[in-house]
Amino acid sequence: MRYAMAVDTRKCVGCSDCVVACQTENKVPIGFCRDWVVEVMDGTYPQLEMEIRSERCNHCENAPCVRCCPTGASHFVEGGIVMVEHSQCIGCGACIASCPYDARYPHPDGYVDKCTFCEHRIKNGLTPACTAVCPTKCLYFGDLDDPNSDVSVVLKKRKYKTLIPEAGTSPQLYFLI
Amino acid sequence: MVSRRDFIRISALGAGAIAVGAGAFKVVKALSSPEEVKKLVVDLRRTPTYCEVCFWKCAGWVYKTSEGKIWKIIGNDDDQHCNGRFCPRGTGGVGMYYDEDRLKTPLIRVEERGKQVFREATWDEALDLIAGKMKKLSADYGPETMALFTHGSGSTYFTTLLKAFGTANIAEPSYAQCRGPRDEAFMATFGEEAYSPEITDIRDTKCLVLIGSHIGENMHNGQVQEMSDAIDKGATIITVDPRFSTAAGKSKFWLPIKPSTDIALLLAWIHEIIYNEYYDRKYVEKYCMGFDQLKAYVSEFTPEWAYAITTIKPDLIRKTAKEMADASPAVIVHPGRHVTWYGDDTQRIRAVAILNALLGSWGRRGGFYRPSKFALPASAIPAFKAPAKSWQDLFPGKYPLASSPVSNALIDASVPENNPAYPIKGWFVNGTNLIFTIPNQANTLKAIQNLELLVVVDTMPMEITGWADVVLPECTYLERYDTLRAAPHRKPAIALRMPATEPLYDTKSDYTIARDLSKKLNLADYFPFEKQEEMLDAQLKKAGSSLEEMQRIGVKTFEREADDLYFSDNEDVEFSTDSGKIELFSAYFEGAGFDPIPKYTPHEEPTEGYYRLIYGRAPMHTFSRTANNPNLTDLMDENTVWINPMVAKEWGLKPDQYIWLKNQNDIISDFPIKVRVTERIRWDSVYMVHGFGHAEKKLKRCFGRGVSDTQLITNVLVDPIMGGTGMRSNFVTFVTEKTEEEAAL
């Protein structure tokens, strides 16, 4: 099993619903977020292009955050999801520094927090909160080992890219272009 | 929580090792079957609601934590407005409940040591005071002296109350400050309005044309969802906007038009579609009248003519006209929603309606569908006495074709110098922050100074509350019942809102407020149910459901009576216009002294050093009402002024620098605004999101954050047809430092 997410940049309108749905679902304190939206502009008026991306932890196969964690708090679980065991995290911040995607933040309660692909929801057959709420249905989640999963199907159909592939982390967040 | 045992450690081994590791994964828990998931989701701790953060009114579920605290709001899968997906504002609706700056108790304006202050009051005191003053006003001036300004779900009860009191001066700013021109233009053309939610069949369209409409930034949920579906299906989007909007970024064609010239473009498109015989001939012959007059009228309006006005190249006008024609009838020239721009807005939307008629999209799949609405059985209340004086009597002959009361006319009638036929002396304001809603703030404040009673009902200490004699704190939608939602859609449906929790603080629902006030005005017969849930249950039983059933399902969707979502082939359709046809030529307009076919009129342009102020929406905010919502402020806590890089360079403006804006009437913004240097805006305009720059200190989170566009909109172009307030003819310049004199203002 290999969980992954695809983000359709052609449909995303950057509304940030993924952000607020994640914040309420996961009780992320106000002022912090586990996912965010990026807008990239190119060109000169009126020859313009824009890409909008909903971003979050890439749940890398080769995750520097897991490697550098001194206590083992950062770890993998089933499906390759990178998790943080709050009780084992000492808040040293090594993982924050190591992440090429800046996906982690220091939770005010003293540990480091980040996207979990809503592991508590997917265990119960639901999709992550961001995916479930997205009004444009631009987020596709599922198991790459299952050829019929939403994410497998859309990655077969469409061209995609990953972010900072040169970091060699083998990210599992795919951007449809 | 995952047990330690499930941890899998890998070192820097690379992808090959992962495959090995993958085999060692332990199954944490078998995935549940869909049935089990459904059971899991049908949680006793959830209650149905429909959203009140905007007018789209999506139905959803409020979930509470095991401690009984409101946790999250999730869309109802069975709801056509949202299809199980709330927008950011709906998701962040919890913040309306938790906002610690909420109004907490009734307030009465009193004088203390020569200074006016609010003192906390009991509900009884506050309502007694209001009832007493209303009775006195009625005795002195007649009951028509009371006006109601209202928005949202509370409208129903306060409208009933004020009508029972004897006034029909009841205005929703959503008419004259927003969609009114569209309604009148579509009524005049098709005999029917575009409704809310709009009846645009975007999910099945092949071509969507947006004229200044920024779907995706305006988060009209179902519409955003359908635009996304249309993108998936490969539909063409054509966006006309001086700004590279989000929708423009998704468009095959973006027409970066010179602001205020849209009618010229529309006329050129009409010209192209007629003279190239792109139009739906069979449809036009069967359903439309006035084609020959239209054809003769637009003969000169070539793409070359329009190019000189709009700056859109003739080739692009031709190409896009062809694109629409190729998609016809599955094409939508979107009617827009906030369309009060230049004072000739009804005519601009008439041109939009005419274009749709020529393309045969009205009543067709992928164009405009025929809505169906559930007919709710009404509860028996006494008939309202017709008021002796109507709002039209205030200024006879003004805005002759307005089908709804014009808010700005009621405000003008509150200023004695304007010589209204009778005075408006009392305002009841619910769910609308008039200071931010109505342009020309000085006029609104002058009107307020002439009032003998101003009552404001709101959840938040919005600016308008600061001018009130009495402030009544309503609870949020999460803490109350409301009338059933029965909006037009593809299928008739009803949705229930019920309280997820008891009202916080000393707040009450709008129903309770109106009912209690009705007792003090001797109008209790109009509110025959002590509790709203009793009224709802009686109503639902008559409709073949019950309160109990609706509490369980939230939304009930019915089948249409007939299979008539679209016109059938050759169907005889009687349109509700004077001629019974779609009117390309409007004798109705001509009879009232207006152009029967839209005319392009040049508008004022910015002088040197000034830029046209364009405003719009951000997807995470609604009007000015969400600026203090903790969840939504977290997503966006101030607006920025978008400035083209060439202009920024000329002025030496740097990104993220704070500046003030000054308009053509030397009004300087109260607060500074952050500069966003971006290619996304034309060099002759600046852009900002509406709803920021709050000046009420009690709104602690948003006070002084950004600039209020409304403050800078002092030049108002009123639509003579229906009274709409055109707000896009204001020009601003940049002020990098305030002089002492300016700072003192």
Short mmCIF file of C-alpha atoms in Angstrom, two decimals, chain A residues 1-3 8-27 29-33 39 41 43-52 60-63 66-67 69 71-81 83 85-88 119-126 130-140 145 158 170, chain B residues 1-4 6-15 18 22 25-33 37 40-41 65 71-74 83-89 91-92 94 215-217 219 221 224-229 231-232 241-250 254 256-257 619-620 630-632 634-635 642 644 676 678-683:
data_model
loop_
_atom_site.label_atom_id
_atom_site.label_comp_id
_atom_site.label_asym_id
_atom_site.label_seq_id
_atom_site.Cartn_x
_atom_site.Cartn_y
_atom_site.Cartn_z
CA MET A 1 0.00 0.00 0.00
CA ARG A 2 1.32 3.44 -0.93
CA TYR A 3 -0.85 6.43 -0.19
CA ASP A 8 -5.12 19.33 -10.16
CA THR A 9 -3.61 22.77 -10.67
CA ARG A 10 -5.99 23.38 -13.57
CA LYS A 11 -8.99 23.21 -11.27
CA CYS A 12 -7.68 24.59 -7.97
CA VAL A 13 -8.96 28.13 -7.41
CA GLY A 14 -6.89 28.70 -4.29
CA CYS A 15 -9.88 29.20 -2.03
CA SER A 16 -8.07 27.74 1.02
CA ASP A 17 -10.98 25.52 1.94
CA CYS A 18 -8.45 22.67 2.29
CA VAL A 19 -6.66 24.77 4.89
CA VAL A 20 -9.64 25.62 7.07
CA ALA A 21 -11.15 22.13 6.75
CA CYS A 22 -7.86 20.65 7.94
CA GLN A 23 -7.65 23.17 10.76
CA THR A 24 -11.12 22.33 12.07
CA GLU A 25 -10.89 18.57 11.45
CA ASN A 26 -7.51 18.26 13.16
CA LYS A 27 -8.03 21.05 15.71
CA PRO A 29 -4.56 26.02 16.54
CA ILE A 30 -5.43 29.32 14.88
CA GLY A 31 -2.30 30.81 13.38
CA PHE A 32 -0.89 27.48 12.21
CA CYS A 33 -1.69 25.20 9.30
CA GLU A 39 0.06 30.94 -6.42
CA MET A 41 2.54 33.82 -11.78
CA GLY A 43 4.53 36.50 -17.83
CA THR A 44 3.76 40.16 -18.44
CA TYR A 45 0.31 41.71 -18.75
CA PRO A 46 -1.64 40.53 -20.71
CA GLN A 47 0.39 37.40 -21.56
CA LEU A 48 0.03 35.66 -18.23
CA GLU A 49 -0.03 32.21 -16.77
CA MET A 50 -0.92 31.22 -13.28
CA GLU A 51 -0.58 28.00 -11.37
CA ILE A 52 -2.38 27.50 -8.08
CA CYS A 60 8.28 11.31 0.99
CA GLU A 61 9.44 7.75 0.54
CA ASN A 62 12.91 8.91 1.44
CA ALA A 63 11.92 11.33 4.16
CA VAL A 66 12.29 10.69 9.60
CA ARG A 67 16.00 10.17 9.10
CA CYS A 69 14.63 12.70 14.06
CA THR A 71 13.95 10.30 19.13
CA GLY A 72 12.11 8.33 16.47
CA ALA A 73 9.02 10.50 16.94
CA SER A 74 8.90 11.03 13.17
CA HIS A 75 8.13 7.71 11.62
CA PHE A 76 6.29 5.89 8.85
CA VAL A 77 3.06 4.03 9.21
CA GLU A 78 1.10 1.85 6.86
CA GLY A 79 0.89 3.21 3.37
CA GLY A 80 4.04 5.30 3.78
CA ILE A 81 2.36 8.07 5.76
CA MET A 83 3.61 10.69 11.24
CA GLU A 85 4.38 10.68 17.68
CA HIS A 86 3.67 13.73 19.82
CA SER A 87 4.64 12.10 23.10
CA GLN A 88 8.11 11.27 21.76
CA GLU A 119 -4.77 8.91 8.90
CA HIS A 120 -7.65 8.72 11.43
CA ARG A 121 -10.14 9.24 8.60
CA ILE A 122 -8.60 7.02 5.92
CA LYS A 123 -8.44 4.15 8.41
CA ASN A 124 -12.21 4.42 8.39
CA GLY A 125 -12.55 4.49 4.64
CA LEU A 126 -12.92 8.25 4.37
CA CYS A 130 -9.03 18.54 2.51
CA THR A 131 -9.94 16.10 -0.23
CA ALA A 132 -13.46 15.60 1.07
CA VAL A 133 -14.21 19.32 1.27
CA CYS A 134 -12.55 20.68 -1.88
CA PRO A 135 -15.29 22.44 -3.88
CA THR A 136 -13.38 22.03 -7.14
CA LYS A 137 -12.62 18.35 -6.52
CA CYS A 138 -9.01 19.12 -7.43
CA LEU A 139 -7.57 16.76 -4.80
CA TYR A 140 -7.31 13.05 -5.52
CA ASP A 145 -0.78 0.13 -5.45
CA ARG A 158 -2.74 13.27 -16.87
CA SER A 170 10.67 10.78 -3.62
CA MET B 1 -2.99 6.80 17.88
CA VAL B 2 -0.68 4.37 16.14
CA SER B 3 1.20 2.07 18.52
CA ARG B 4 4.97 2.10 18.60
CA ASP B 6 3.73 0.02 13.76
CA PHE B 7 6.66 2.34 13.33
CA ILE B 8 8.80 1.59 10.37
CA ARG B 9 12.20 3.11 10.29
CA ILE B 10 14.10 3.47 7.12
CA SER B 11 17.46 4.96 6.64
CA ALA B 12 18.77 6.53 3.48
CA LEU B 13 18.42 3.41 1.42
CA GLY B 14 16.57 4.77 -1.57
CA ALA B 15 13.48 3.60 -3.34
CA ILE B 18 11.02 0.88 0.24
CA ALA B 22 6.41 -2.10 2.14
CA PHE B 25 3.83 -3.08 6.80
CA LYS B 26 1.43 -4.32 9.37
CA VAL B 27 -2.24 -3.86 8.75
CA VAL B 28 -3.32 -1.31 11.28
CA LYS B 29 -6.97 -1.95 10.72
CA ALA B 30 -8.95 -3.34 7.84
CA LEU B 31 -10.67 -0.58 5.94
CA SER B 32 -14.34 -0.38 6.70
CA SER B 33 -16.99 -1.14 4.14
CA VAL B 37 -18.55 4.15 7.12
CA LEU B 40 -20.00 5.76 11.50
CA VAL B 41 -20.75 9.08 9.91
CA THR B 65 -16.92 16.98 20.19
CA TRP B 71 -16.28 21.16 16.31
CA LYS B 72 -16.78 21.32 12.55
CA ILE B 73 -19.35 21.85 9.83
CA ILE B 74 -19.50 19.45 6.90
CA ASN B 83 -23.02 18.33 -2.90
CA GLY B 84 -21.44 17.52 0.46
CA ARG B 85 -18.70 20.13 0.11
CA PHE B 86 -18.79 23.38 2.02
CA CYS B 87 -16.73 26.35 0.87
CA PRO B 88 -14.04 27.88 3.11
CA ARG B 89 -16.49 30.34 4.59
CA THR B 91 -16.25 25.43 6.85
CA GLY B 92 -15.03 28.41 8.85
CA VAL B 94 -17.60 27.84 13.40
CA ILE B 215 -16.16 32.62 -10.05
CA GLY B 216 -13.64 30.93 -7.79
CA GLU B 217 -12.93 34.20 -6.04
CA MET B 219 -17.14 31.38 -3.74
CA ASN B 221 -20.33 27.10 -4.01
CA VAL B 224 -17.58 26.98 -8.43
CA GLN B 225 -18.07 23.21 -8.31
CA GLU B 226 -19.76 23.17 -11.69
CA MET B 227 -17.11 25.37 -13.27
CA SER B 228 -14.58 22.79 -12.11
CA ASP B 229 -16.69 19.99 -13.63
CA ILE B 231 -13.04 22.34 -16.87
CA ASP B 232 -12.79 18.56 -16.45
CA ASP B 241 -11.87 41.31 -17.01
CA PRO B 242 -9.30 44.10 -16.69
CA ARG B 243 -7.78 41.92 -14.01
CA PHE B 244 -6.26 38.48 -14.52
CA SER B 245 -8.75 36.83 -12.20
CA THR B 246 -8.48 33.25 -11.03
CA ALA B 247 -11.11 32.37 -13.64
CA ALA B 248 -9.01 34.15 -16.28
CA GLY B 249 -6.19 31.82 -15.28
CA LYS B 250 -8.44 28.87 -16.17
CA TRP B 254 -8.89 36.16 -21.53
CA PRO B 256 -8.23 42.17 -20.74
CA ILE B 257 -10.81 44.82 -21.40
CA PRO B 619 -13.04 33.19 -1.55
CA MET B 620 -12.61 33.09 2.22
CA PRO B 630 -11.08 33.97 13.75
CA ASN B 631 -10.94 31.04 11.33
CA LEU B 632 -11.35 33.12 8.20
CA ASP B 634 -6.48 33.24 9.74
CA LEU B 635 -6.75 32.63 5.99
CA TRP B 642 -3.06 45.40 -6.57
CA ASN B 644 0.65 46.98 -12.04
CA ARG B 676 0.75 44.07 -4.02
CA THR B 678 1.35 42.26 -9.72
CA GLU B 679 0.99 41.75 -13.44
CA ARG B 680 -2.55 40.61 -12.77
CA ILE B 681 -3.99 44.13 -12.96
CA ARG B 682 -4.18 46.65 -15.81
CA TRP B 683 -2.09 49.79 -15.63
#
